[in-house]
Amino acid sequence: MKPNISVLGTGYLGVTHAAGLAEMGFDVIGVDVDAAKVARLARGEVPFHEPGLDDLVRTHTESGRLRFTTDHSEAAAFADVHFLSVGTPQSADGEAADLRYVDAAIDMLAPHLNRPCLVVGKSTVPVGTAARLTDRLTALAPAGHTVELAWNPEFLREGHAVADTIAPDRIVVGVGSDVAEKLLREVYADILERGTPFLVTDLATAELVKVAANSFLATKISFINAMAEVCEAAGADVTTLARALGHDARIGHRFLHAGVGFGGGCLPKDVRAFRARARELGGEGAAALLGEVDSINVRARARTLDLVRDSLGGEPAGHRIAVLGAAFKPGTDDVRDSPALAVATAVARAGAEVTVYDPMVRSAGAAACPGLTFSGSLEAAVTDADLVLLLTEWEEFRMADPRLLAAWVRTPRLVDGRNALDHQAWAAAGWSVRAPGRAPVAGQPSRDGAA
Ligand code: UDX
């Protein structure tokens, strides 16, 4: 008999995990305190964009293998394994993680746990949280010490969440007993059968793996963005530098794209929370390193605004600027801590008239992004622009014909904040081009006089 599963928290991670486990043949119940969200999910509707997830949720809500509830007692009665996948945002008053949702989930579930079961944390938490939650669980659960806690971090990427859940590159579990390990091996049996690495460790190491992984990725991006600063000063080219570095298999090409920096719901807040926790633990080296990674990333946004000024030969005030991209990366409609929106807002604050176009983000709320107008097409956004600023490297922008765009704008000036476009092709179409870590490229007058 397969164990029954509950998943607490139906955000990005929770819904994907719940649907992924239903796909692997488990009976799953998703639990959330948000009744409206639960009602939508129960109808098979996913409240955010993630390729393939709609189909998976619809298939399994219809098959009855996946259901949703607001009732923790129902989940406690049903499930043998409870996954905890609530959010751990940055605190309002500092860098540390805000653990109120994790604590609340335990407090709501534990009083209903009156038989042996396993609670498995998936949320990204500061190291030491699992040990604290173990005490809380055993104190609150009627079944006491027969309720165990394990930690099983999640490494899914937005835009690839379904594939990352069904075919992850590794599974890490922090467990306190053989029983917990055995149960988790059952849950992931299909994945393990394919030879996926399964790393069994203690709670603290499992918690750390996640924040260390995200911090390493962030460090790689900030490293190349720091190189971009040096390249600009030295007249060198950061994209060629990165390509040359990446051929060294020990370094690799991925996460070495210089640009406006990292954003999203994970990397920025995880770097900050890890820094805060490292400092608490006396890990001064890690704290200093992560502090620098964060500052370089924040600076990458400010430096993009400087490129806009350089390109215009003065302040943006009074200019019409087309911003291409709002999502924190292509393939998603997520704008959490989006570098694109941050830079677009800064440009608007500097007095420019800013029109944003993103293939998937059609508005971002006037309160969050004052001064931005969203447009429904690339053509409408760039028409009569004094400068085009690329901030999210969607395929539509990579594929755009620079000659066509040159005919739409008032002045063919491009700031490629992601180093995503072919600058020679754009220059040949008449565009002057600026980009982080690269020398300016002057537009070549078109032979047919179009630009
Ligand atoms: C990340 C981790 O990759 C994933 O393992 C973890 O579970 C959650 O956090 P995600 O937030 O989906 O996933 O985004 P990711 O693809 O890692 O990109 C993060 C940010 O870095 C984006 O803003 C992206 O544009 C930026 N980035 C990425 C760069 O600026 N340069 C690069 O070379 C790579």
XYZ file of C-alpha atoms and ligand atoms in Angstrom:
485
model
C 0.000 0.000 0.000
C 1.346 3.397 -0.980
C 1.375 5.953 1.830
C -1.248 8.702 1.620
C 0.164 12.187 1.251
C -0.776 15.665 2.383
C 0.906 18.852 1.166
C 0.553 21.912 3.383
C 0.775 25.193 1.508
C -0.518 25.397 -2.060
C 1.853 27.979 -3.493
C 4.206 27.337 -6.330
C 6.109 24.556 -4.620
C 3.126 22.916 -2.905
C 0.846 22.623 -5.935
C 3.639 21.280 -8.119
C 4.707 18.756 -5.497
C 1.120 17.645 -4.819
C 0.325 17.232 -8.525
C 3.682 15.509 -9.146
C 2.988 12.943 -6.421
C -0.540 12.353 -7.766
C 1.066 11.728 -11.169
C 3.360 9.165 -9.481
C 0.256 7.302 -8.302
C -0.255 8.628 -4.766
C -3.506 9.848 -3.257
C -2.791 13.432 -2.270
C -4.592 16.139 -0.337
C -3.418 19.761 -0.588
C -4.121 22.014 2.387
C -4.212 25.798 2.511
C -5.714 28.456 4.763
C -6.787 30.481 1.701
C -10.323 29.222 0.963
C -10.571 31.023 -2.387
C -7.340 29.435 -3.602
C -8.450 25.995 -2.408
C -11.763 26.405 -4.263
C -9.970 27.302 -7.504
C -7.521 24.419 -7.193
C -10.369 22.013 -6.429
C -11.892 23.054 -9.771
C -8.583 22.153 -11.396
C -7.423 25.768 -11.881
C -3.836 26.765 -11.129
C -3.617 30.399 -9.935
C -0.229 31.047 -11.593
C 1.501 30.198 -14.852
C 3.676 27.096 -14.970
C 4.031 25.034 -18.156
C 2.330 21.645 -17.870
C 0.974 22.176 -14.368
C -2.583 23.062 -15.421
C -2.931 19.754 -17.236
C -1.511 17.775 -14.336
C -3.785 19.407 -11.753
C -6.864 19.048 -13.967
C -6.120 15.386 -14.741
C -5.702 14.443 -11.104
C -8.494 16.516 -9.599
C -10.736 14.774 -12.146
C -9.312 11.323 -11.399
C -9.907 11.994 -7.688
C -6.275 11.301 -6.795
C -5.706 14.969 -5.940
C -8.010 17.062 -3.782
C -7.732 20.246 -1.767
C -9.067 21.368 1.600
C -8.765 24.079 4.238
C -9.288 21.517 6.977
C -6.121 20.352 8.742
C -7.980 17.635 10.662
C -9.016 16.054 7.339
C -5.378 16.009 6.224
C -4.262 14.558 9.566
C -6.836 11.758 9.395
C -5.950 10.955 5.767
C -2.191 11.172 5.341
C 0.811 9.131 6.487
C 3.287 11.670 5.153
C 2.710 15.435 5.461
C 4.854 17.705 3.291
C 5.332 21.243 4.519
C 5.680 23.648 1.605
C 4.551 27.031 2.884
C 6.402 30.240 2.007
C 9.345 31.651 3.951
C 9.545 35.272 2.738
C 12.059 37.861 3.841
C 11.065 39.540 7.133
C 9.611 43.007 6.869
C 12.204 44.371 9.291
C 15.433 42.724 8.182
C 17.222 40.110 6.102
C 16.189 37.011 8.048
C 13.470 34.600 6.878
C 9.990 35.126 8.257
C 8.982 31.728 9.657
C 5.459 32.599 10.720
C 3.803 30.449 8.024
C 5.950 27.428 8.846
C 5.157 27.737 12.543
C 1.452 28.290 11.844
C 1.278 25.199 9.609
C 2.779 23.042 12.369
C 0.498 24.613 14.986
C -2.600 23.923 12.875
C -1.675 20.360 11.906
C 0.003 18.966 15.037
C -3.015 18.951 17.414
C -4.785 16.586 14.969
C -1.920 14.093 14.664
C -3.118 11.191 16.792
C -1.338 8.362 14.994
C 2.263 7.757 13.877
C 3.205 9.774 10.777
C 6.042 11.658 9.120
C 6.093 15.428 8.653
C 8.555 16.430 5.914
C 9.737 20.019 5.562
C 10.304 21.223 2.001
C 10.263 24.967 2.594
C 13.582 26.815 2.522
C 14.429 27.581 6.151
C 17.360 28.788 8.246
C 19.474 25.892 9.541
C 18.240 24.854 12.988
C 14.554 25.325 12.168
C 13.888 21.591 11.803
C 15.302 20.858 15.271
C 13.072 23.558 16.754
C 10.019 22.278 14.877
C 10.657 18.712 16.069
C 10.195 19.888 19.664
C 7.096 21.841 18.725
C 5.565 18.863 16.910
C 6.130 16.352 19.680
C 4.808 18.801 22.276
C 1.621 19.569 20.313
C 0.768 16.218 18.683
C -1.374 13.763 20.673
C 0.748 10.979 19.104
C 3.869 12.601 20.646
C 7.172 10.991 19.709
C 5.587 8.729 17.099
C 5.270 11.824 14.913
C 8.645 12.337 13.242
C 10.088 15.265 11.334
C 12.342 15.002 8.277
C 13.715 17.638 5.884
C 13.651 17.253 2.102
C 14.636 20.457 0.275
C 13.221 21.279 -3.129
C 15.319 22.543 -6.018
C 12.672 23.231 -8.641
C 13.047 26.108 -11.073
C 10.128 28.179 -12.209
C 9.275 27.388 -15.793
C 10.620 23.827 -15.306
C 8.809 22.991 -12.075
C 6.911 19.937 -13.327
C 9.966 18.314 -14.899
C 12.132 19.205 -11.891
C 9.572 17.532 -9.588
C 9.047 14.372 -11.608
C 12.666 13.978 -12.701
C 14.862 15.864 -10.189
C 18.660 15.705 -10.477
C 18.988 14.577 -6.855
C 16.908 13.941 -3.761
C 18.241 15.054 -0.407
C 16.633 13.884 2.823
C 17.551 14.807 6.365
C 16.176 12.109 8.671
C 16.410 11.062 12.291
C 15.528 7.371 11.845
C 15.528 4.410 9.449
C 11.712 4.455 9.489
C 11.659 7.989 8.063
C 14.243 7.069 5.414
C 12.249 3.977 4.397
C 9.045 5.989 4.056
C 10.734 8.632 1.903
C 12.269 5.916 -0.284
C 8.708 4.653 -0.847
C 7.461 8.126 -1.755
C 10.272 8.623 -4.275
C 10.471 4.964 -5.431
C 9.763 5.755 -9.114
C 12.406 8.462 -9.208
C 14.989 6.357 -7.366
C 14.420 3.450 -9.729
C 15.877 5.595 -12.514
C 19.144 5.863 -10.580
C 18.594 9.421 -9.296
C 21.134 10.194 -6.551
C 19.544 9.891 -3.086
C 21.483 11.600 -0.319
C 20.564 10.730 3.253
C 21.800 13.066 5.937
C 20.909 14.839 9.173
C 18.315 17.595 9.472
C 20.794 20.480 9.646
C 22.757 19.410 6.555
C 19.544 18.932 4.549
C 18.388 22.434 5.486
C 21.767 23.863 4.513
C 21.960 22.111 1.123
C 19.147 24.263 -0.225
C 20.422 27.657 0.869
C 23.980 26.728 -0.082
C 22.839 25.672 -3.582
C 20.934 28.906 -4.175
C 23.785 30.968 -2.726
C 26.270 29.275 -5.025
C 24.113 30.035 -8.079
C 23.730 33.640 -6.907
C 27.492 33.883 -6.343
C 28.149 32.712 -9.890
C 25.853 35.421 -11.280
C 27.345 38.122 -9.060
C 30.845 36.955 -9.960
C 30.218 37.527 -13.659
C 28.459 40.820 -12.927
C 31.519 41.937 -10.943
C 33.626 40.937 -13.964
C 31.270 43.045 -16.097
C 32.163 46.091 -13.978
C 35.867 45.415 -14.568
C 35.355 44.720 -18.282
C 33.579 48.038 -18.758
C 36.437 49.887 -17.056
C 39.100 47.976 -19.003
C 37.420 48.039 -22.413
C 37.054 44.238 -22.393
C 34.033 42.112 -23.299
C 32.286 40.152 -20.537
C 30.310 37.840 -22.846
C 33.477 36.586 -24.531
C 35.154 36.342 -21.131
C 32.245 34.228 -19.813
C 32.294 32.001 -22.891
C 35.997 31.394 -22.471
C 35.642 30.693 -18.746
C 32.725 28.335 -19.292
C 34.695 25.966 -21.511
C 36.583 24.961 -18.383
C 34.376 22.051 -17.269
C 35.065 22.961 -13.641
C 33.425 26.338 -14.222
C 30.750 25.603 -16.839
C 28.685 27.991 -18.950
C 25.497 28.102 -16.912
C 24.633 30.969 -14.559
C 27.450 32.989 -16.047
C 25.361 35.496 -18.019
C 26.151 39.042 -17.024
C 23.290 41.488 -16.933
C 20.779 43.145 -14.690
C 21.256 40.474 -11.998
C 19.176 37.821 -10.300
C 15.651 38.186 -8.962
C 12.619 36.032 -8.266
C 10.958 34.559 -5.239
C 14.002 32.532 -4.129
C 17.563 33.629 -4.873
C 17.477 37.191 -3.441
C 15.669 36.338 -0.209
C 17.557 33.067 0.293
C 20.926 34.821 -0.001
C 19.824 37.406 2.576
C 18.305 34.879 4.978
C 21.406 32.684 4.772
C 23.602 35.692 5.431
C 21.565 36.591 8.512
C 21.716 33.002 9.800
C 25.442 32.645 9.062
C 26.071 35.798 11.056
C 24.052 34.462 14.002
C 26.114 31.270 13.918
C 29.445 33.130 13.784
C 30.051 32.217 10.131
C 31.616 35.586 9.326
C 33.265 34.421 6.085
C 29.981 33.177 4.606
C 28.144 36.279 5.827
C 30.716 38.616 4.245
C 30.718 36.693 0.959
C 26.921 36.680 0.725
C 26.753 40.366 1.624
C 29.010 41.124 -1.342
C 26.978 38.856 -3.650
C 23.874 40.824 -2.684
C 25.516 44.254 -3.114
C 26.890 43.376 -6.558
C 23.395 42.242 -7.526
C 21.751 45.441 -6.277
C 24.463 47.447 -8.055
C 23.761 45.636 -11.353
C 20.312 47.247 -11.334
C 21.717 50.726 -10.666
C 24.377 50.249 -13.336
C 21.699 49.450 -15.896
C 20.160 52.849 -15.182
C 23.624 54.378 -15.692
C 23.783 52.707 -19.119
C 20.450 54.343 -19.975
C 21.903 57.732 -18.994
C 25.072 57.084 -21.034
C 23.074 56.044 -24.030
C 20.822 59.113 -23.871
C 23.770 61.388 -23.109
C 21.940 62.724 -20.053
C 19.054 62.169 -17.658
C 16.069 60.048 -18.783
C 13.616 62.831 -17.875
C 11.488 63.844 -20.842
C 12.409 60.751 -22.886
C 10.108 58.004 -23.982
C 11.572 54.628 -23.017
C 10.295 51.199 -24.083
C 11.064 48.491 -21.535
C 11.045 44.945 -22.894
C 10.292 42.460 -20.122
C 8.774 42.582 -16.658
C 9.028 38.976 -15.398
C 12.091 38.101 -13.303
C 13.152 35.688 -16.048
C 11.624 34.404 -19.300
C 9.032 31.627 -19.220
C 7.174 32.885 -16.163
C 4.672 35.573 -15.177
C 6.354 35.925 -11.782
C 7.437 39.479 -10.948
C 8.600 38.882 -7.380
C 11.789 40.901 -6.839
C 12.016 41.280 -10.606
C 15.130 43.192 -11.720
C 13.178 44.252 -14.825
C 10.440 45.963 -12.847
C 12.918 47.477 -10.401
C 14.928 49.066 -13.226
C 11.813 50.131 -15.154
C 10.467 51.829 -12.024
C 13.809 53.559 -11.408
C 13.824 54.859 -14.991
C 10.263 56.174 -14.533
C 11.267 57.761 -11.224
C 14.083 59.510 -13.053
C 11.395 61.261 -15.106
C 11.103 59.152 -18.266
C 7.823 58.130 -19.826
C 8.091 54.334 -19.554
C 6.066 51.795 -21.527
C 6.576 48.147 -20.594
C 5.827 45.148 -22.764
C 6.106 41.573 -21.521
C 4.601 38.611 -23.390
C 3.171 37.199 -20.171
C 2.947 40.027 -17.623
C 0.218 42.437 -18.638
C 0.209 44.657 -15.547
C 1.989 44.804 -12.243
C -0.154 47.121 -10.160
C 0.274 50.870 -9.993
C 1.078 50.658 -6.280
C 4.022 48.298 -6.822
C 5.355 50.049 -9.915
C 4.359 53.688 -10.008
C 4.779 55.438 -13.333
C 4.761 52.385 -15.597
C 2.344 51.973 -18.489
C 1.891 48.444 -19.806
C 1.379 47.871 -23.478
C -0.195 44.920 -25.295
C 2.409 44.456 -28.021
C 6.062 44.952 -28.819
C 5.194 47.334 -31.641
C 2.975 49.516 -29.448
C 5.651 49.670 -26.739
C 8.531 50.716 -28.975
C 6.660 53.060 -31.306
C 8.246 56.539 -31.052
C 10.612 55.433 -28.275
C 13.856 57.346 -27.695
C 15.439 54.226 -26.242
C 14.632 50.520 -26.021
C 15.687 48.811 -22.787
C 15.718 45.004 -22.789
C 15.362 43.603 -19.247
C 13.937 40.061 -19.631
C 15.318 37.927 -22.439
C 12.101 36.466 -23.883
C 12.399 34.578 -27.159
C 10.122 37.182 -28.815
C 12.781 39.839 -28.156
C 15.708 37.638 -29.174
C 13.943 36.909 -32.455
C 12.800 40.498 -33.098
C 13.997 42.022 -36.363
C 16.147 45.072 -35.510
C 15.383 46.657 -38.913
C 11.660 46.505 -38.235
C 12.057 47.971 -34.750
C 14.330 50.711 -36.101
C 11.461 51.826 -38.315
C 9.082 52.034 -35.334
C 11.216 53.967 -32.831
C 12.046 57.669 -32.837
C 15.745 57.038 -32.201
C 17.400 53.601 -32.532
C 19.109 53.370 -29.140
C 19.284 49.993 -27.397
C 20.339 49.101 -23.858
C 20.547 45.314 -23.719
C 20.363 44.713 -19.972
C 20.629 40.919 -20.423
C 23.328 40.689 -23.092
C 20.793 38.676 -25.024
C 20.811 40.239 -28.485
C 23.202 40.127 -31.422
C 24.743 43.583 -31.104
C 26.438 43.510 -34.489
C 23.117 42.772 -36.201
C 21.417 45.578 -34.272
C 24.237 48.014 -35.051
C 24.015 47.053 -38.727
C 20.326 48.000 -38.563
C 21.307 51.454 -37.314
C 21.092 50.947 -33.530
C 23.601 52.302 -31.041
C 23.977 49.607 -28.393
C 25.004 49.630 -24.725
C 25.157 46.554 -22.517
C 26.664 45.620 -19.145
C 30.339 44.669 -19.378
C 30.781 45.594 -23.031
C 32.077 48.493 -25.055
C 29.499 50.759 -26.701
C 28.614 49.838 -30.280
C 27.757 52.687 -32.621
C 24.897 52.272 -35.047
C 25.915 51.993 -38.687
C 23.942 54.152 -41.074
C 21.706 51.918 -43.118
C 22.542 51.590 -46.816
C 18.882 51.917 -47.799
C 18.478 54.941 -45.533
C 15.797 53.260 -43.408
C 17.480 54.122 -40.118
C 16.058 29.220 -8.355
C 16.965 27.979 -8.356
O 17.548 27.829 -9.644
C 16.157 26.738 -7.983
O 17.003 25.612 -7.911
C 15.504 26.989 -6.636
O 14.716 25.862 -6.259
C 14.654 28.240 -6.658
O 15.449 29.358 -7.083
P 14.278 30.261 -10.033
O 13.982 31.277 -8.988
O 13.153 29.614 -10.770
O 15.097 29.046 -9.377
O 15.211 30.979 -11.085
P 16.620 30.751 -11.804
O 16.415 30.097 -13.113
O 17.579 30.138 -10.882
O 17.035 32.287 -12.073
C 17.197 33.189 -10.990
C 17.558 34.569 -11.478
O 18.896 34.626 -11.926
C 16.708 35.097 -12.631
O 16.372 36.451 -12.369
C 17.631 34.989 -13.823
O 17.311 35.916 -14.836
C 18.969 35.302 -13.178
N 20.132 34.787 -13.909
C 20.277 33.443 -14.124
C 21.117 35.665 -14.352
O 21.010 36.879 -14.164
N 22.218 35.172 -14.996
C 22.390 33.839 -15.222
O 23.409 33.468 -15.799
C 21.391 32.942 -14.775
